[in-house]
């Protein structure tokens, strides 16, 4: 695992985008694993800028980590109350780049048969040849995707109840602004499993802000535990790159992790 510490959110986002762009250039039909949330937004904005300068996504395939159960919609529509990750991805990234609709995979929050859908999703990842680079944030509870505390490190794509802290965080970040009452926030999601994520060929984890500092140090330096599913990065066998800003890295004690790179 390699850890890069950058000055601030902007530098983290730029560095992460350059890593993704490097892969897109060297492997034009690469399979990217994508994350939602506040953290990767800056990365997507830089990638959109690079696309405007010629970065080509026309053969790229993408798999998103997760989606709330019970909401979702066709990617080209938009409803004020819809807080689906499908909509988030469309608004924040896909509609600004040249990726064909059929190359985009996001779990379907409106599926009638979630179990079958989860099996299908795993099957599509295999059929597309596996994920070359998985982008990950980290939640305050230490989750990767919606692998909440207690999720097995072997887990596969499945329906997962959301931890109360996750519901509170995501309500504040996304639902409240849209005027949606707290009780309408979904309590379940479809998420890729930790085992699914660990099969990616490379991982790019990004973490920013002081509120992530405790959980980042637990994930990178604490015990590997199902209570902090991001700690599984310590047993990951592929290429892992972690990019943090100074604040998120501020509680790391290992001196290898203490170098700020300008
Ligand atoms: P955030 O979410 O990027 O909005 O902080 C991260 C996560 O929950 O994985």
Tab-separated table of C-alpha atoms and ligand atoms in Angstrom:
chain	number	residue	atom	x	y	z
A	1	UNK	CA	0.000	0.000	0.000
A	2	UNK	CA	1.291	3.406	-0.952
A	3	UNK	CA	0.040	6.526	0.851
A	4	UNK	CA	0.333	10.008	-0.649
A	5	UNK	CA	-0.470	13.014	1.486
A	6	UNK	CA	-1.427	16.199	-0.309
A	7	UNK	CA	-1.985	19.736	0.884
A	8	UNK	CA	-5.730	19.948	0.400
A	9	UNK	CA	-8.840	18.577	-1.289
A	10	UNK	CA	-7.964	20.188	-4.612
A	11	UNK	CA	-4.539	18.565	-4.743
A	12	UNK	CA	-5.983	15.188	-3.714
A	13	UNK	CA	-8.589	15.418	-6.469
A	14	UNK	CA	-6.043	16.433	-9.093
A	15	UNK	CA	-3.679	13.618	-8.138
A	16	UNK	CA	-6.503	11.023	-8.139
A	17	UNK	CA	-7.768	12.245	-11.526
A	18	UNK	CA	-4.272	12.005	-13.029
A	19	UNK	CA	-4.007	8.381	-11.833
A	20	UNK	CA	-7.332	7.532	-13.439
A	21	UNK	CA	-6.395	9.392	-16.626
A	22	UNK	CA	-3.116	7.485	-16.823
A	23	UNK	CA	-5.065	4.215	-16.879
A	24	UNK	CA	-7.630	5.505	-19.392
A	25	UNK	CA	-4.781	6.501	-21.737
A	26	UNK	CA	-2.796	3.283	-21.343
A	27	UNK	CA	-5.855	0.996	-21.498
A	28	UNK	CA	-8.632	2.704	-23.465
A	29	UNK	CA	-11.130	-0.114	-22.740
A	30	UNK	CA	-10.331	-0.305	-19.023
A	31	UNK	CA	-12.970	-1.176	-16.448
A	32	UNK	CA	-13.275	1.504	-13.763
A	33	UNK	CA	-14.966	1.029	-10.420
A	34	UNK	CA	-16.608	4.293	-9.368
A	35	UNK	CA	-17.689	5.730	-6.037
A	36	UNK	CA	-20.209	8.400	-5.075
A	37	UNK	CA	-20.123	10.889	-2.204
A	38	UNK	CA	-18.495	14.255	-1.641
A	39	UNK	CA	-14.946	12.936	-1.760
A	40	UNK	CA	-14.706	11.851	-5.425
A	41	UNK	CA	-16.568	14.890	-6.790
A	42	UNK	CA	-13.350	16.884	-7.283
A	43	UNK	CA	-11.762	13.914	-9.026
A	44	UNK	CA	-14.683	13.718	-11.455
A	45	UNK	CA	-14.455	17.470	-12.112
A	46	UNK	CA	-10.782	17.168	-13.031
A	47	UNK	CA	-11.526	14.166	-15.246
A	48	UNK	CA	-14.224	16.178	-17.036
A	49	UNK	CA	-11.644	18.896	-17.648
A	50	UNK	CA	-9.218	16.329	-19.015
A	51	UNK	CA	-11.974	14.947	-21.234
A	52	UNK	CA	-12.512	18.435	-22.676
A	53	UNK	CA	-8.834	18.378	-23.570
A	54	UNK	CA	-9.217	15.027	-25.329
A	55	UNK	CA	-9.288	12.223	-22.740
A	56	UNK	CA	-11.424	9.562	-24.396
A	57	UNK	CA	-13.941	7.478	-22.408
A	58	UNK	CA	-15.706	5.960	-25.418
A	59	UNK	CA	-14.499	2.405	-24.715
A	60	UNK	CA	-14.301	2.633	-20.906
A	61	UNK	CA	-16.707	0.485	-18.875
A	62	UNK	CA	-17.719	1.525	-15.339
A	63	UNK	CA	-19.212	-0.235	-12.334
A	64	UNK	CA	-20.529	1.803	-9.449
A	65	UNK	CA	-20.100	0.528	-5.933
A	66	UNK	CA	-23.621	0.952	-4.659
A	67	UNK	CA	-27.147	2.333	-4.874
A	68	UNK	CA	-29.948	2.942	-2.396
A	69	UNK	CA	-32.684	0.342	-2.494
A	70	UNK	CA	-36.089	1.696	-3.426
A	71	UNK	CA	-34.969	4.631	-5.557
A	72	UNK	CA	-33.320	5.073	-8.913
A	73	UNK	CA	-34.258	5.987	-12.423
A	74	UNK	CA	-33.214	6.033	-16.011
A	75	UNK	CA	-29.967	7.937	-16.208
A	76	UNK	CA	-31.227	10.595	-18.570
A	77	UNK	CA	-34.171	11.788	-16.431
A	78	UNK	CA	-34.080	13.930	-13.379
A	79	UNK	CA	-36.534	14.299	-10.537
A	80	UNK	CA	-36.044	16.886	-7.813
A	81	UNK	CA	-36.637	14.321	-5.072
A	82	UNK	CA	-34.523	11.625	-6.581
A	83	UNK	CA	-31.287	11.231	-4.646
A	84	UNK	CA	-30.224	8.035	-6.391
A	85	UNK	CA	-26.572	7.444	-7.037
A	86	UNK	CA	-27.550	6.859	-10.670
A	87	UNK	CA	-28.680	10.460	-10.865
A	88	UNK	CA	-25.636	11.702	-8.946
A	89	UNK	CA	-23.295	9.945	-11.367
A	90	UNK	CA	-25.184	11.186	-14.391
A	91	UNK	CA	-25.230	14.799	-13.201
A	92	UNK	CA	-21.709	14.938	-11.810
A	93	UNK	CA	-19.821	12.855	-14.340
A	94	UNK	CA	-21.388	10.778	-17.084
A	95	UNK	CA	-23.295	13.518	-18.895
A	96	UNK	CA	-20.060	15.523	-19.229
A	97	UNK	CA	-17.939	12.791	-20.828
A	98	UNK	CA	-18.256	10.560	-23.892
A	99	UNK	CA	-19.024	7.243	-22.221
A	100	UNK	CA	-21.762	5.265	-23.986
A	101	UNK	CA	-24.816	4.532	-21.813
A	102	UNK	CA	-24.424	0.780	-22.348
A	103	UNK	CA	-20.940	0.837	-20.802
A	104	UNK	CA	-22.270	2.123	-17.463
A	105	UNK	CA	-23.273	-0.281	-14.710
A	106	UNK	CA	-24.930	0.908	-11.496
A	107	UNK	CA	-26.935	-1.386	-9.209
A	108	UNK	CA	-30.641	-0.882	-9.919
A	109	UNK	CA	-32.304	0.467	-6.777
A	110	UNK	CA	-35.722	-0.264	-8.258
A	111	UNK	CA	-35.113	-3.907	-9.065
A	112	UNK	CA	-38.033	-6.246	-8.314
A	113	UNK	CA	-35.663	-9.064	-7.382
A	114	UNK	CA	-32.664	-7.658	-5.485
A	115	UNK	CA	-30.998	-11.040	-4.876
A	116	UNK	CA	-31.102	-11.998	-8.528
A	117	UNK	CA	-29.967	-8.500	-9.486
A	118	UNK	CA	-26.943	-8.751	-7.174
A	119	UNK	CA	-25.978	-12.060	-8.769
A	120	UNK	CA	-26.376	-10.471	-12.209
A	121	UNK	CA	-24.196	-7.510	-11.195
A	122	UNK	CA	-21.363	-9.778	-10.088
A	123	UNK	CA	-21.728	-11.711	-13.335
A	124	UNK	CA	-21.419	-8.506	-15.389
A	125	UNK	CA	-18.206	-7.566	-13.561
A	126	UNK	CA	-16.794	-10.991	-14.476
A	127	UNK	CA	-18.021	-10.761	-18.082
A	128	UNK	CA	-16.363	-7.369	-18.529
A	129	UNK	CA	-13.101	-8.901	-17.348
A	130	UNK	CA	-12.987	-7.617	-13.754
A	131	UNK	CA	-12.300	-4.134	-12.420
A	132	UNK	CA	-8.942	-2.594	-13.351
A	133	UNK	CA	-9.091	0.299	-10.903
A	134	UNK	CA	-11.596	0.752	-8.095
A	135	UNK	CA	-12.019	4.269	-6.700
A	136	UNK	CA	-13.070	4.278	-3.045
A	137	UNK	CA	-13.911	6.825	-0.397
A	138	UNK	CA	-14.223	5.928	3.250
A	139	UNK	CA	-17.270	6.552	5.408
A	140	UNK	CA	-17.154	7.798	8.971
A	141	UNK	CA	-18.017	4.237	10.098
A	142	UNK	CA	-15.048	2.926	8.112
A	143	UNK	CA	-17.108	1.495	5.323
A	144	UNK	CA	-16.078	0.875	1.752
A	145	UNK	CA	-19.153	1.314	-0.414
A	146	UNK	CA	-22.039	0.410	1.939
A	147	UNK	CA	-20.164	-2.402	3.640
A	148	UNK	CA	-21.226	-1.334	7.083
A	149	UNK	CA	-19.569	-2.503	10.324
A	150	UNK	CA	-20.020	-6.260	10.667
A	151	UNK	CA	-19.867	-6.968	6.904
A	152	UNK	CA	-17.794	-10.043	6.116
A	153	UNK	CA	-14.523	-9.338	4.349
A	154	UNK	CA	-15.566	-12.093	1.889
A	155	UNK	CA	-18.929	-10.479	1.189
A	156	UNK	CA	-20.300	-10.176	-2.342
A	157	UNK	CA	-22.793	-7.778	-3.933
A	158	UNK	CA	-25.904	-7.843	-1.766
A	159	UNK	CA	-28.590	-5.864	0.035
A	160	UNK	CA	-27.219	-4.180	3.166
A	161	UNK	CA	-29.041	-2.272	5.933
A	162	UNK	CA	-27.438	1.145	6.442
A	163	UNK	CA	-25.806	2.023	9.760
A	164	UNK	CA	-27.492	4.872	11.598
A	165	UNK	CA	-24.341	7.050	11.286
A	166	UNK	CA	-24.319	6.483	7.525
A	167	UNK	CA	-27.983	7.421	7.254
A	168	UNK	CA	-27.359	10.565	9.311
A	169	UNK	CA	-24.283	11.559	7.289
A	170	UNK	CA	-25.883	10.969	3.921
A	171	UNK	CA	-29.104	12.642	4.995
A	172	UNK	CA	-27.186	15.786	5.893
A	173	UNK	CA	-25.054	15.706	2.747
A	174	UNK	CA	-27.708	14.964	0.162
A	175	UNK	CA	-31.305	14.597	1.337
A	176	UNK	CA	-31.805	17.526	3.678
A	177	UNK	CA	-30.794	20.041	1.008
A	178	UNK	CA	-33.445	18.635	-1.298
A	179	UNK	CA	-36.109	19.166	1.389
A	180	UNK	CA	-36.698	15.448	1.881
A	181	UNK	CA	-37.942	14.420	5.346
A	182	UNK	CA	-35.558	12.232	7.380
A	183	UNK	CA	-38.018	9.321	7.388
A	184	UNK	CA	-37.969	9.184	3.573
A	185	UNK	CA	-34.224	8.478	3.515
A	186	UNK	CA	-33.688	4.868	2.393
A	187	UNK	CA	-32.535	2.431	5.075
A	188	UNK	CA	-31.167	-0.210	2.707
A	189	UNK	CA	-28.795	-0.275	-0.214
A	190	UNK	CA	-27.346	-2.631	-2.786
A	191	UNK	CA	-23.603	-2.689	-2.377
A	192	UNK	CA	-20.657	-4.453	-3.912
A	193	UNK	CA	-19.163	-6.692	-1.230
A	194	UNK	CA	-15.747	-6.326	0.351
A	195	UNK	CA	-14.736	-9.578	-1.363
A	196	UNK	CA	-15.875	-8.134	-4.707
A	197	UNK	CA	-13.846	-4.965	-4.145
A	198	UNK	CA	-10.748	-6.909	-3.110
A	199	UNK	CA	-10.801	-8.683	-6.488
A	200	UNK	CA	-10.155	-5.395	-8.332
A	201	UNK	CA	-6.707	-5.249	-9.885
A	202	UNK	CA	-5.917	-1.888	-8.288
A	203	UNK	CA	-7.489	0.327	-5.658
A	204	UNK	CA	-7.408	4.105	-5.351
A	205	UNK	CA	-8.739	5.209	-1.981
A	206	UNK	CA	-9.222	8.889	-1.262
A	207	UNK	CA	-9.957	10.544	2.054
A	208	UNK	CA	-10.221	14.221	2.895
A	209	UNK	CA	-11.141	16.415	5.833
A	210	UNK	CA	-10.563	16.315	9.571
A	211	UNK	CA	-13.747	14.330	10.177
A	212	UNK	CA	-12.124	11.357	8.417
A	213	UNK	CA	-8.849	11.433	10.399
A	214	UNK	CA	-9.841	8.953	13.130
A	215	UNK	CA	-11.324	6.411	10.765
A	216	UNK	CA	-8.447	6.729	8.277
A	217	UNK	CA	-5.936	5.882	11.006
A	218	UNK	CA	-8.074	2.922	12.123
A	219	UNK	CA	-8.349	1.638	8.549
A	220	UNK	CA	-4.666	1.976	7.682
A	221	UNK	CA	-3.004	1.280	11.030
A	222	UNK	CA	-5.552	-0.479	13.219
A	223	UNK	CA	-6.467	-4.168	13.230
A	224	UNK	CA	-8.028	-5.676	10.109
A	225	UNK	CA	-11.614	-6.061	11.216
A	226	UNK	CA	-15.141	-6.388	9.881
A	227	UNK	CA	-15.968	-3.416	12.137
A	228	UNK	CA	-13.953	-1.159	9.782
A	229	UNK	CA	-14.342	-2.758	6.379
A	230	UNK	CA	-11.837	-0.349	4.786
A	231	UNK	CA	-9.170	-1.963	6.997
A	232	UNK	CA	-9.234	-4.806	4.478
A	233	UNK	CA	-6.916	-2.599	2.394
A	234	UNK	CA	-4.175	-4.021	4.643
A	235	UNK	CA	-4.797	-7.554	3.312
A	236	UNK	CA	-5.409	-6.473	-0.281
A	237	UNK	CA	-3.090	-8.215	-2.722
A	238	UNK	CA	-3.265	-5.835	-5.692
A	239	UNK	CA	-1.882	-2.330	-6.123
A	240	UNK	CA	-3.287	0.010	-3.465
A	241	UNK	CA	-2.810	3.757	-3.558
A	242	UNK	CA	-4.264	5.942	-0.804
A	243	UNK	CA	-4.421	9.704	-1.369
A	244	UNK	CA	-5.219	11.848	1.654
A	245	UNK	CA	-5.188	15.513	2.479
A	246	UNK	CA	-3.240	16.754	5.515
A	247	UNK	CA	-6.317	16.814	7.717
A	248	UNK	CA	-7.458	13.273	6.968
A	249	UNK	CA	-3.868	12.059	7.496
A	250	UNK	CA	-3.335	14.007	10.708
A	251	UNK	CA	-3.763	11.027	13.064
A	252	UNK	CA	-1.542	8.574	11.214
A	253	UNK	CA	1.375	7.627	13.419
A	254	UNK	CA	3.551	5.623	11.030
A	255	UNK	CA	6.348	7.934	9.869
A	256	UNK	CA	6.076	6.449	6.346
A	257	UNK	CA	2.725	8.186	6.142
A	258	UNK	CA	3.854	11.581	7.413
A	259	UNK	CA	5.370	13.117	4.325
A	260	UNK	CA	3.277	15.802	2.700
A	261	UNK	CA	3.896	15.860	-1.030
A	262	UNK	CA	3.461	19.235	-2.616
B	1	LIG	P1	-18.162	11.043	1.415
B	1	LIG	O1	-18.635	9.560	1.649
B	1	LIG	O2	-17.211	10.994	0.283
B	1	LIG	O3	-19.407	11.796	1.071
B	1	LIG	O4	-17.521	11.498	2.692
B	1	LIG	C1	-17.684	8.565	1.727
B	1	LIG	C2	-18.338	7.219	1.969
B	1	LIG	O5	-19.388	7.173	2.624
B	1	LIG	O6	-17.770	6.216	1.514
